[in-house]
Short mmCIF file of C-alpha atoms and ligand atoms in Angstrom, two decimals:
data_model
loop_
_atom_site.label_atom_id
_atom_site.label_comp_id
_atom_site.label_asym_id
_atom_site.label_seq_id
_atom_site.Cartn_x
_atom_site.Cartn_y
_atom_site.Cartn_z
CA MET N 205 13.01 -4.86 20.58
CA SER N 206 12.67 -6.58 17.23
CA THR N 207 12.16 -10.00 18.94
CA HIS N 208 9.41 -8.47 21.06
CA VAL N 209 7.73 -6.98 17.96
CA HIS N 210 8.04 -10.28 16.07
CA LYS N 211 6.42 -12.12 18.97
CA ALA N 212 3.55 -9.60 19.06
CA LEU N 213 3.00 -10.10 15.31
CA LEU N 214 2.92 -13.88 15.74
CA GLN N 215 0.32 -13.52 18.50
CA LEU N 216 -1.77 -11.26 16.27
CA HIS N 217 -1.52 -13.77 13.39
CA THR N 218 -2.80 -16.53 15.67
CA LYS N 219 -5.88 -14.38 16.36
CA LEU N 220 -6.24 -13.54 12.68
CA ASP N 221 -6.01 -17.19 11.61
CA ALA N 222 -8.90 -18.06 13.92
CA CYS N 223 -11.09 -15.10 12.91
CA LYS N 224 -14.56 -15.95 11.63
CA SER N 225 -16.20 -12.59 12.33
CA CYS N 226 -17.62 -12.07 8.83
CA PRO N 227 -20.30 -14.59 7.81
CA ASN N 228 -20.16 -13.65 4.11
CA MET N 229 -16.38 -13.88 3.78
CA ILE N 230 -14.71 -17.00 2.40
CA GLY N 231 -11.76 -18.36 4.33
CA PRO N 232 -9.01 -19.08 4.92
CA VAL N 233 -7.65 -15.88 6.38
CA VAL N 234 -4.70 -14.69 4.29
CA HIS N 235 -1.87 -12.59 5.69
CA GLY N 236 1.77 -11.90 4.99
CA ALA N 237 4.75 -13.01 7.05
CA PRO N 238 5.41 -11.51 10.51
CA VAL N 239 8.02 -9.11 9.13
CA VAL N 240 9.34 -6.48 11.51
CA SER N 241 9.33 -3.49 9.17
CA LYS N 242 8.81 0.26 9.15
CA ILE N 243 6.99 -0.11 5.81
CA LEU N 244 3.39 -1.30 5.81
CA LEU N 245 1.92 -2.25 2.44
CA ILE N 246 -1.87 -2.37 2.46
CA GLY N 247 -3.73 -4.24 -0.25
CA GLN N 248 -7.48 -4.66 -0.67
CA ALA N 249 -8.59 -8.27 -0.10
CA PRO N 250 -7.24 -11.61 -1.28
CA GLY N 251 -8.54 -13.09 -4.51
CA PRO N 252 -9.77 -16.69 -4.92
CA ARG N 253 -6.25 -18.13 -5.32
CA GLU N 254 -4.38 -16.55 -2.42
CA GLY N 255 -5.91 -18.85 0.22
CA SER N 256 -4.34 -21.95 -1.33
CA PHE N 257 -0.93 -20.25 -1.49
CA GLY N 258 -1.27 -18.88 2.04
CA LYS N 259 0.08 -15.46 1.17
CA PRO N 260 -1.22 -12.18 -0.26
CA PHE N 261 -0.54 -11.14 -3.85
CA ALA N 262 0.27 -14.73 -4.80
CA TRP N 263 -1.33 -14.63 -8.25
CA THR N 264 -1.33 -12.39 -11.34
CA ALA N 265 -1.85 -9.02 -9.58
CA GLY N 266 1.13 -9.92 -7.39
CA LYS N 267 3.36 -10.41 -10.41
CA THR N 268 2.64 -6.84 -11.51
CA LEU N 269 2.93 -5.45 -7.98
CA PHE N 270 6.33 -7.06 -7.36
CA LYS N 271 7.56 -5.84 -10.76
CA TRP N 272 6.62 -2.30 -9.70
CA MET N 273 8.27 -2.78 -6.30
CA GLU N 274 11.45 -4.11 -7.90
CA GLN N 275 11.52 -1.01 -10.06
CA ALA N 276 11.17 1.20 -6.96
CA THR N 277 13.35 -0.66 -4.43
CA GLY N 278 15.71 -2.83 -6.49
CA ALA N 279 14.52 -5.87 -4.49
CA ASN N 280 12.96 -8.95 -6.05
CA GLU N 281 9.69 -10.45 -4.74
CA GLU N 282 11.37 -12.72 -2.21
CA THR N 283 13.44 -9.93 -0.67
CA PHE N 284 10.50 -7.52 -0.73
CA ARG N 285 8.32 -10.02 1.15
CA GLU N 286 11.12 -10.48 3.71
CA ARG N 287 11.46 -6.74 4.38
CA VAL N 288 7.98 -5.23 4.08
CA TYR N 289 4.94 -6.10 6.17
CA ILE N 290 2.03 -6.86 3.84
CA ALA N 291 -1.45 -6.21 5.24
CA ALA N 292 -4.86 -5.63 3.65
CA VAL N 293 -8.16 -3.87 4.21
CA ALA N 294 -9.81 -7.32 4.44
CA ARG N 295 -8.00 -10.63 4.98
CA CYS N 296 -10.55 -13.05 3.54
CA PHE N 297 -11.77 -13.56 0.00
CA PRO N 298 -15.11 -11.72 -0.32
CA GLY N 299 -16.41 -13.99 -3.10
CA LYS N 300 -17.55 -12.96 -6.54
CA ALA N 301 -19.86 -10.07 -7.35
CA PHE N 302 -22.81 -10.62 -9.67
CA THR N 303 -25.10 -8.37 -11.68
CA LYS N 304 -28.88 -8.59 -11.15
CA LYS N 305 -28.93 -11.04 -14.06
CA GLY N 306 -26.43 -13.30 -12.29
CA VAL N 307 -23.40 -12.45 -14.43
CA LYS N 308 -20.06 -12.47 -12.57
CA THR N 309 -18.44 -9.02 -12.54
CA GLY N 310 -15.27 -9.65 -10.55
CA ASP N 311 -14.53 -9.95 -6.84
CA ARG N 312 -17.11 -8.55 -4.41
CA ARG N 313 -16.05 -5.36 -2.67
CA PRO N 314 -16.00 -5.95 1.12
CA ASP N 315 -18.82 -4.02 2.79
CA ASP N 316 -18.31 -1.30 5.39
CA ASP N 317 -18.94 -3.65 8.34
CA GLU N 318 -16.36 -6.15 7.06
CA ILE N 319 -13.83 -3.36 6.50
CA GLU N 320 -14.46 -2.04 10.00
CA ARG N 321 -14.15 -5.49 11.59
CA CYS N 322 -10.93 -6.27 9.76
CA GLY N 323 -9.66 -2.76 10.47
CA LYS N 324 -9.02 -3.73 14.08
CA TYR N 325 -6.19 -5.96 12.84
CA LEU N 326 -4.72 -3.10 10.83
CA SER N 327 -4.92 -0.94 13.91
CA SER N 328 -3.04 -3.58 15.94
CA GLU N 329 -0.40 -3.88 13.23
CA VAL N 330 0.20 -0.13 13.30
CA GLU N 331 0.43 -0.21 17.09
CA ILE N 332 2.92 -3.09 17.01
CA LEU N 333 5.08 -2.00 14.07
CA GLN N 334 4.92 1.82 14.46
CA PRO N 335 5.50 2.18 10.69
CA ASP N 336 6.88 5.32 9.02
CA LEU N 337 5.54 4.62 5.55
CA VAL N 338 2.31 3.14 4.23
CA LEU N 339 2.05 1.95 0.64
CA ALA N 340 -1.68 1.97 -0.07
CA VAL N 341 -2.42 -0.29 -3.04
CA GLY N 342 -5.78 0.21 -4.71
CA GLN N 343 -8.86 2.35 -4.12
CA MET N 344 -10.02 0.65 -0.90
CA ALA N 345 -6.58 0.83 0.71
CA ILE N 346 -6.23 4.47 -0.34
CA GLU N 347 -9.63 5.20 1.19
CA ALA N 348 -8.67 3.38 4.39
CA ALA N 349 -5.34 5.20 4.71
CA LEU N 350 -6.26 8.68 3.49
CA GLY N 351 -10.04 8.86 3.44
CA HIS N 352 -9.77 9.66 -0.28
CA LYS N 353 -12.87 8.56 -2.17
CA GLY N 354 -12.22 10.55 -5.35
CA LYS N 355 -10.54 9.63 -8.61
CA LEU N 356 -7.21 7.83 -8.67
CA ASP N 357 -5.86 10.63 -10.91
CA GLU N 358 -6.12 12.99 -7.94
CA ILE N 359 -4.08 10.88 -5.52
CA ILE N 360 -1.65 8.57 -7.37
CA GLY N 361 1.72 10.25 -7.83
CA THR N 362 1.51 12.12 -4.52
CA MET N 363 2.76 11.49 -1.01
CA LYS N 364 0.67 12.63 1.97
CA ARG N 365 1.62 13.02 5.61
CA ASP N 366 -1.33 11.77 7.61
CA LYS N 367 -2.44 10.09 10.80
CA PHE N 368 -3.26 6.41 10.40
CA HIS N 369 -4.68 4.57 13.40
CA GLY N 370 -3.12 7.24 15.62
CA ARG N 371 0.35 7.13 14.03
CA GLU N 372 1.66 10.04 11.94
CA LEU N 373 3.32 8.67 8.81
CA ASP N 374 3.78 9.10 5.07
CA VAL N 375 1.31 7.51 2.68
CA ILE N 376 2.12 6.82 -0.97
CA ALA N 377 -0.86 5.70 -3.04
CA LEU N 378 -0.56 3.14 -5.81
CA PRO N 379 -3.19 1.79 -8.19
CA HIS N 380 -4.36 -1.79 -7.87
CA PRO N 381 -2.15 -4.00 -10.08
CA SER N 382 -5.09 -6.14 -11.18
CA GLY N 383 -5.08 -7.25 -14.80
CA ALA N 384 -8.76 -6.29 -14.91
CA SER N 385 -7.83 -2.62 -14.49
CA THR N 386 -6.58 -0.59 -17.44
CA TRP N 387 -5.99 2.55 -15.36
CA HIS N 388 -2.27 1.95 -14.79
CA ARG N 389 -1.69 0.91 -18.40
CA THR N 390 -3.14 4.04 -20.01
CA GLU N 391 -2.51 7.78 -19.53
CA PRO N 392 -2.51 9.60 -17.17
CA GLY N 393 -2.25 6.41 -15.08
CA LYS N 394 1.10 5.30 -16.51
CA THR N 395 2.78 8.62 -15.75
CA LEU N 396 1.20 8.94 -12.29
CA LEU N 397 2.20 5.39 -11.39
CA GLY N 398 5.78 6.27 -12.41
CA LYS N 399 5.61 9.30 -10.07
CA SER N 400 4.43 7.14 -7.15
CA LEU N 401 7.19 4.59 -7.79
CA ALA N 402 9.77 7.42 -7.89
CA LEU N 403 8.42 8.66 -4.52
CA VAL N 404 8.76 5.13 -3.10
CA SER N 405 12.28 4.87 -4.46
CA ARG N 406 13.38 8.19 -2.88
CA HIS N 407 11.72 7.66 0.51
CA PRO N 408 14.30 7.49 3.36
CA THR N 409 12.52 4.51 4.98
CA VAL N 410 12.70 2.59 1.69
CA LYS N 411 16.38 3.49 1.33
CA ALA N 412 17.10 2.28 4.88
CA THR N 413 15.03 -0.89 4.45
CA PHE N 414 16.69 -1.93 1.21
CA ALA N 415 20.22 -0.59 1.84
S1 SF4 J 684 -12.31 -10.38 6.75
FE1 SF4 J 684 -11.09 -9.96 8.58
S2 SF4 J 684 -12.58 -9.61 10.24
FE2 SF4 J 684 -13.65 -10.66 8.55
S3 SF4 J 684 -13.48 -12.86 8.99
FE3 SF4 J 684 -11.75 -12.37 7.65
S4 SF4 J 684 -10.08 -11.89 9.08
FE4 SF4 J 684 -11.97 -11.80 10.27
#
C-alpha cells in the first residue's frame, strides 16, 4: 500500500515540476518530499529562497516552524520532513508586492485564480494520502482548509473537524512563522500558538507518526 502511495506521489510531483499554469508566478515549482504520511502540513507559498534549496520552508520562516514542530512532536527538522508531507496553497514564488509608489511590501499574495489552479494538486495529495490531520500554517492555508477569513485570534488554538477536498479530517491552525509577523510573538498570539502546539502534541495521529 505504502509503495503504491509513494509511486502516486512521485507521479504527481513529476506533473507539479512541469507545471507552468500561472504566468505571473516565478519558478521553479517547490514541493516537499514524497512522504507517505497521515499528516499534511499546508503552507502558503514559497519565498524567494526556497527555489534554490528545492524544498519548502528552507529559510528563516522554516527555522521558526521547525522549532515549533520540535516543541510539539519531539522531532527535529530532518525527522519532521521525513514523516510529514509538506504541501502549500501555491507552489511557486509569487514575486514581491509593491505599493502604488513602487515600494516593496513583502511577498505578493497569490490571487484567487492561482490558488484555485494550484488547489488541484492539493486535492490530488488528499486523494492519494487520505490524511487524518491537516496542519494549516498561515492565513491563506487556514482559509483554504477551513474557509476562515476572520482574525487569527479566532482560530489559532482550536482544532476543527472538517471536510477538506472530500476527506473528513482534523485541522489545527497555526500562524505563519514569518519574521515579518509579530502576531505569534505578542499576546494573545503567544498563548494561542502554545494552545495549537499542545493540540498537535496530543493528537493521536501525531503520536502514532512520531512514536
Ligand atoms: S503556482 Fe501551482 S498551478 Fe501555478 S504554476 Fe506554480 S505549480 Fe502550477
